[in-house]
Amino acid sequence: MSYELLQDDRALEDRASVWRESECLGIDTEFIRTRTFFPRLGLIQIADAEGCVLLDAVAIENWEPFVDVLESSEIGKILHSPSEDFEVFQGEFGVLPLPLFETQVAATLVGMGSGVGYQRLVQELFGDELPKGEQRSNWLKRPLTESQCRYAAQDVEYLVEAQEVLAERLEQKGRAEWAMEEFDRLVSASLERLDPQRVFERMKKGGLRSRRDLTLLRRLCEWREQRARKRDIPRGFVLKDDALIEIARRKPESIAELKRIDGVQPRSAAKFGDDVLDVIDDVEELEVEELDPERSVGPPVSRKSSAVERLRQELQEVAEETELPPEFLAPRRVLEQLVRSVKAGRPELPAELDGWRRDVLGDRLFEIATS
């Protein structure tokens, strides 16, 4: 496809004035993230009814016209599987591209299956096969090659047309409102993932149970987050998750003990050891009422739980009725959460089953779980 590469502020300002008159834009990004905490933006691709524009993030300095477009509620933004793009936009500009139409979710809702990749989406909707040649390109190296630019342009070439096709199919199936709910849910989930506090929430905790152990793990996560962001290095370059969990379990009292913990490299112990020991000491000195509250919503659920199995059978029936993947309707952890709430004597439908899911699935699961 044809494309235009913009590499100066004036060119971006002129093009942004055109975009402000558009109904919707297809958007994607190319970036590098290997040894840094924050992604390094190399290129932003924008597709409209006129064609594709590549914004050279290495050359452009004044992004205000583009941010105005991102923030405009009058311009729809079309993205495919945008969680990483959201992180880039939030980190670079402090805004997200809204209102959103997300083609991967839309594809699932019209019956194309779960987790449809962009290449498969294009192939199934339009019969075209996209190349994969530049997936591991260095998007910060200049000059960009013709191959890189064509690859980047193809990543947005079909988005506007795909949105039109998918929106029509959603209307035909009566699922346009479902899609809007899912887009909102996706944005909320992305914002939560960007919250440093969510790093601790997503960890598996390695079997830690006591309030003091969990409080220590959370404080260690917060310390690591601050250190990684300040140094602009990946979290794992400070200490990996498994090492933090072992530290919370064993509570070393010296650098020598810290070095004996699996996953703690001698260099990390020397560089960060004093900080880690300070965090441990601080948590050990907390009074009971100062510890984090209990997080469990009920007793653990066995992998062979008959209650969960009954819910899975009902879920499978609904999946067949709606022609939607079971894992898209409700992952197993949601079923287990419902069962735990019943066992704890506080039956509650998980938030993931609100909205349209409650109408087609949630109430049926709740009735089975509480019967």
Short mmCIF file of C-alpha atoms in Angstrom, two decimals, residues 85-352:
data_model
loop_
_atom_site.label_atom_id
_atom_site.label_comp_id
_atom_site.label_asym_id
_atom_site.label_seq_id
_atom_site.Cartn_x
_atom_site.Cartn_y
_atom_site.Cartn_z
CA ASP A 85 -0.18 0.45 22.50
CA PHE A 86 -2.11 1.79 25.49
CA GLU A 87 1.02 1.52 27.61
CA VAL A 88 2.98 3.44 24.97
CA PHE A 89 0.39 6.22 24.68
CA GLN A 90 -0.07 6.51 28.43
CA GLY A 91 3.68 6.67 28.98
CA GLU A 92 4.48 9.05 26.13
CA PHE A 93 1.45 11.34 26.13
CA GLY A 94 -0.54 10.63 29.29
CA VAL A 95 -3.71 9.85 27.28
CA LEU A 96 -5.39 6.85 25.67
CA PRO A 97 -6.87 6.72 22.14
CA LEU A 98 -10.59 6.99 22.87
CA PRO A 99 -13.38 6.34 21.97
CA LEU A 100 -12.23 2.84 21.08
CA PHE A 101 -13.30 0.19 18.59
CA GLU A 102 -11.21 -2.93 19.24
CA THR A 103 -11.17 -5.32 16.30
CA GLN A 104 -9.98 -8.42 18.18
CA VAL A 105 -12.87 -8.32 20.66
CA ALA A 106 -15.32 -7.46 17.89
CA ALA A 107 -14.10 -10.47 15.90
CA THR A 108 -14.75 -12.73 18.88
CA LEU A 109 -18.27 -11.38 19.35
CA VAL A 110 -19.21 -12.04 15.73
CA GLY A 111 -18.08 -15.67 16.01
CA MET A 112 -14.50 -15.67 14.68
CA GLY A 113 -13.03 -17.23 17.82
CA SER A 114 -10.92 -16.00 20.71
CA GLY A 115 -7.68 -14.06 20.38
CA VAL A 116 -7.85 -13.55 16.62
CA GLY A 117 -4.54 -12.12 15.39
CA TYR A 118 -4.45 -9.19 12.98
CA GLN A 119 -3.06 -11.28 10.12
CA ARG A 120 -5.78 -13.88 10.49
CA LEU A 121 -8.42 -11.16 10.76
CA VAL A 122 -7.28 -9.64 7.46
CA GLN A 123 -7.13 -13.02 5.78
CA GLU A 124 -10.62 -14.07 6.88
CA LEU A 125 -12.31 -10.73 6.18
CA PHE A 126 -10.54 -9.76 2.96
CA GLY A 127 -8.63 -12.80 1.74
CA ASP A 128 -5.26 -11.03 1.86
CA GLU A 129 -2.15 -12.52 3.44
CA LEU A 130 0.19 -10.15 5.28
CA PRO A 131 3.96 -10.74 5.55
CA LYS A 132 5.68 -11.19 8.92
CA GLY A 133 9.17 -10.11 7.92
CA GLU A 134 9.73 -7.06 10.12
CA GLN A 135 8.24 -8.21 13.44
CA ARG A 136 11.64 -8.06 15.17
CA SER A 137 12.87 -4.87 13.52
CA ASN A 138 14.83 -2.18 15.32
CA TRP A 139 12.26 0.62 15.10
CA LEU A 140 14.65 3.16 16.59
CA LYS A 141 17.36 2.81 13.93
CA ARG A 142 17.37 5.45 11.20
CA PRO A 143 16.87 5.64 8.33
CA LEU A 144 13.87 3.33 8.22
CA THR A 145 13.94 0.87 5.33
CA GLU A 146 11.27 0.60 2.67
CA SER A 147 10.48 -2.89 3.98
CA GLN A 148 9.94 -1.55 7.51
CA CYS A 149 7.66 1.23 6.32
CA ARG A 150 5.53 -1.07 4.18
CA TYR A 151 5.21 -3.56 7.01
CA ALA A 152 4.19 -0.81 9.44
CA ALA A 153 1.67 0.63 6.98
CA GLN A 154 0.05 -2.78 6.45
CA ASP A 155 -0.54 -3.01 10.19
CA VAL A 156 -3.19 -0.29 9.87
CA GLU A 157 -4.14 -0.54 6.20
CA TYR A 158 -7.21 -2.70 6.86
CA LEU A 159 -8.38 -1.33 10.21
CA VAL A 160 -10.94 1.20 8.95
CA GLU A 161 -12.51 -1.29 6.55
CA ALA A 162 -12.40 -4.05 9.18
CA GLN A 163 -14.26 -1.81 11.60
CA GLU A 164 -17.00 -1.26 9.02
CA VAL A 165 -17.41 -4.99 8.35
CA LEU A 166 -17.31 -5.99 12.02
CA ALA A 167 -19.68 -3.21 13.10
CA GLU A 168 -22.22 -4.38 10.53
CA ARG A 169 -21.95 -7.99 11.71
CA LEU A 170 -22.32 -6.90 15.34
CA GLU A 171 -25.54 -5.08 14.45
CA GLN A 172 -26.84 -8.12 12.59
CA LYS A 173 -26.22 -10.29 15.65
CA GLY A 174 -27.66 -7.73 18.07
CA ARG A 175 -24.31 -7.46 19.86
CA ALA A 176 -23.27 -3.87 19.18
CA GLU A 177 -23.99 -2.92 22.80
CA TRP A 178 -22.08 -5.97 24.01
CA ALA A 179 -19.10 -4.74 22.02
CA MET A 180 -19.28 -1.26 23.56
CA GLU A 181 -19.33 -2.83 27.03
CA GLU A 182 -16.30 -4.94 26.14
CA PHE A 183 -14.39 -1.95 24.80
CA ASP A 184 -15.05 -0.06 28.05
CA ARG A 185 -14.04 -3.11 30.05
CA LEU A 186 -10.82 -3.41 28.04
CA VAL A 187 -9.92 0.23 28.68
CA SER A 188 -10.57 -0.15 32.42
CA ALA A 189 -8.52 -3.33 32.58
CA SER A 190 -5.65 -1.65 30.71
CA LEU A 191 -5.65 1.28 33.12
CA GLU A 192 -5.56 -1.18 36.03
CA ARG A 193 -2.60 -3.00 34.49
CA LEU A 194 -0.77 0.30 34.19
CA ASP A 195 -1.29 0.93 37.92
CA PRO A 196 1.90 -0.08 39.80
CA GLN A 197 -0.25 -1.54 42.60
CA ARG A 198 -1.58 -4.14 40.17
CA VAL A 199 1.81 -5.81 39.88
CA PHE A 200 1.34 -7.30 43.33
CA GLU A 201 -2.29 -8.22 42.63
CA ARG A 202 -1.32 -10.22 39.55
CA MET A 203 1.40 -12.24 41.28
CA LYS A 204 0.58 -15.82 42.22
CA LYS A 205 1.99 -15.26 45.73
CA GLY A 206 3.73 -18.66 45.80
CA GLY A 207 1.52 -20.07 48.55
CA LEU A 208 2.07 -17.18 50.97
CA ARG A 209 -0.78 -17.06 53.46
CA SER A 210 -0.04 -14.90 56.49
CA ARG A 211 -0.92 -11.23 56.49
CA ARG A 212 2.65 -10.31 57.40
CA ASP A 213 4.12 -12.32 54.52
CA LEU A 214 1.68 -10.77 52.05
CA THR A 215 2.29 -7.28 53.41
CA LEU A 216 6.01 -7.81 52.99
CA LEU A 217 5.59 -9.04 49.42
CA ARG A 218 3.49 -6.00 48.55
CA ARG A 219 6.06 -3.62 50.06
CA LEU A 220 8.84 -5.40 48.16
CA CYS A 221 6.86 -5.01 44.92
CA GLU A 222 6.38 -1.30 45.60
CA TRP A 223 10.09 -0.85 46.31
CA ARG A 224 11.06 -2.75 43.13
CA GLU A 225 8.60 -0.71 41.06
CA GLN A 226 10.12 2.57 42.24
CA ARG A 227 13.66 1.35 41.63
CA ALA A 228 12.90 -0.04 38.15
CA ARG A 229 11.09 3.11 37.05
CA LYS A 230 13.81 5.39 38.39
CA ARG A 231 16.56 3.44 36.60
CA ASP A 232 14.37 2.72 33.54
CA ILE A 233 15.17 -0.99 33.63
CA PRO A 234 12.82 -4.02 33.54
CA ARG A 235 11.50 -5.15 36.93
CA GLY A 236 13.32 -8.45 36.54
CA PHE A 237 16.64 -6.63 36.27
CA VAL A 238 16.12 -5.55 39.89
CA LEU A 239 14.66 -8.81 41.25
CA LYS A 240 12.38 -11.35 39.60
CA ASP A 241 8.94 -12.25 41.00
CA ASP A 242 10.05 -15.67 42.26
CA ALA A 243 12.91 -14.09 44.17
CA LEU A 244 10.58 -11.57 45.83
CA ILE A 245 8.25 -14.36 46.89
CA GLU A 246 11.12 -16.37 48.40
CA ILE A 247 12.38 -13.28 50.22
CA ALA A 248 8.91 -12.71 51.67
CA ARG A 249 8.79 -16.35 52.79
CA ARG A 250 12.30 -16.65 54.27
CA LYS A 251 12.90 -13.07 55.46
CA PRO A 252 16.71 -13.02 55.31
CA GLU A 253 18.44 -11.05 58.04
CA SER A 254 21.73 -10.39 56.23
CA ILE A 255 23.20 -9.92 52.77
CA ALA A 256 24.79 -13.35 53.09
CA GLU A 257 21.38 -14.96 53.70
CA LEU A 258 19.88 -12.94 50.86
CA LYS A 259 22.50 -14.28 48.43
CA ARG A 260 21.49 -17.86 49.26
CA ILE A 261 17.93 -17.33 48.02
CA ASP A 262 17.24 -18.82 44.59
CA GLY A 263 16.96 -16.17 41.93
CA VAL A 264 18.96 -13.52 43.80
CA GLN A 265 22.13 -12.85 41.85
CA PRO A 266 25.23 -11.78 43.82
CA ARG A 267 25.31 -8.49 41.91
CA SER A 268 21.67 -7.78 42.78
CA ALA A 269 22.28 -8.63 46.43
CA ALA A 270 25.22 -6.25 46.54
CA LYS A 271 23.40 -3.45 44.75
CA PHE A 272 19.94 -3.74 46.33
CA GLY A 273 20.50 -5.86 49.44
CA ASP A 274 20.47 -3.06 52.02
CA ASP A 275 17.19 -1.73 50.62
CA VAL A 276 15.60 -5.18 50.73
CA LEU A 277 16.67 -5.74 54.34
CA ASP A 278 15.27 -2.32 55.27
CA VAL A 279 11.88 -3.26 53.79
CA ILE A 280 11.90 -6.54 55.73
CA ASP A 281 12.77 -4.77 58.99
CA ASP A 282 10.04 -2.18 58.46
CA VAL A 283 7.35 -4.83 57.95
CA GLU A 284 8.57 -6.94 60.88
CA GLU A 285 8.08 -3.91 63.14
CA LEU A 286 4.45 -3.34 62.07
CA GLU A 287 1.69 -3.97 64.59
CA VAL A 288 -0.96 -6.51 63.60
CA GLU A 289 -3.54 -3.82 62.90
CA GLU A 290 -1.09 -2.16 60.48
CA LEU A 291 -0.77 -5.23 58.26
CA ASP A 292 -2.70 -5.60 55.02
CA PRO A 293 -6.22 -6.98 55.54
CA GLU A 294 -7.14 -10.54 54.63
CA ARG A 295 -7.47 -10.89 50.86
CA SER A 296 -9.05 -14.31 50.57
CA VAL A 297 -12.75 -14.39 49.67
CA GLY A 298 -13.12 -17.95 50.86
CA PRO A 299 -11.37 -21.30 51.20
CA PRO A 300 -9.28 -22.52 48.24
CA VAL A 301 -11.09 -24.50 45.56
CA SER A 302 -9.81 -27.89 44.41
CA ARG A 303 -8.96 -28.32 40.75
CA LYS A 304 -11.40 -31.25 40.79
CA SER A 305 -14.18 -29.33 42.54
CA SER A 306 -17.59 -30.74 41.65
CA ALA A 307 -19.13 -27.28 42.17
CA VAL A 308 -16.79 -25.74 39.61
CA GLU A 309 -17.41 -28.64 37.25
CA ARG A 310 -21.19 -28.00 37.35
CA LEU A 311 -20.54 -24.37 36.47
CA ARG A 312 -18.21 -25.40 33.65
CA GLN A 313 -20.91 -27.62 32.18
CA GLU A 314 -23.39 -24.73 32.23
CA LEU A 315 -20.75 -22.44 30.76
CA GLN A 316 -20.17 -24.88 27.91
CA GLU A 317 -23.90 -24.92 27.13
CA VAL A 318 -24.05 -21.13 26.99
CA ALA A 319 -20.91 -21.07 24.83
CA GLU A 320 -22.60 -23.36 22.32
CA GLU A 321 -25.80 -21.30 22.39
CA THR A 322 -23.99 -18.01 21.80
CA GLU A 323 -21.21 -19.40 19.58
CA LEU A 324 -18.67 -17.70 21.82
CA PRO A 325 -15.53 -19.28 23.34
CA PRO A 326 -16.05 -20.45 26.95
CA GLU A 327 -12.86 -18.71 28.11
CA PHE A 328 -14.14 -15.44 26.66
CA LEU A 329 -17.42 -15.76 28.53
CA ALA A 330 -15.84 -16.68 31.87
CA PRO A 331 -12.34 -18.00 32.63
CA ARG A 332 -12.02 -20.72 35.27
CA ARG A 333 -10.74 -18.29 37.92
CA VAL A 334 -14.10 -16.47 37.75
CA LEU A 335 -15.99 -19.73 38.34
CA GLU A 336 -13.69 -20.52 41.27
CA GLN A 337 -14.23 -17.03 42.70
CA LEU A 338 -18.00 -17.57 42.64
CA VAL A 339 -17.65 -20.95 44.35
CA ARG A 340 -15.35 -19.50 47.03
CA SER A 341 -17.82 -16.73 47.81
CA VAL A 342 -20.57 -19.32 48.31
CA LYS A 343 -18.37 -21.47 50.56
CA ALA A 344 -17.52 -18.38 52.62
CA GLY A 345 -21.23 -17.71 53.18
CA ARG A 346 -21.11 -14.49 51.13
CA PRO A 347 -22.37 -15.52 47.67
CA GLU A 348 -21.55 -12.82 45.16
CA LEU A 349 -21.46 -12.74 41.39
CA PRO A 350 -17.94 -11.71 40.24
CA ALA A 351 -17.65 -8.34 38.53
CA GLU A 352 -16.47 -10.08 35.35
#
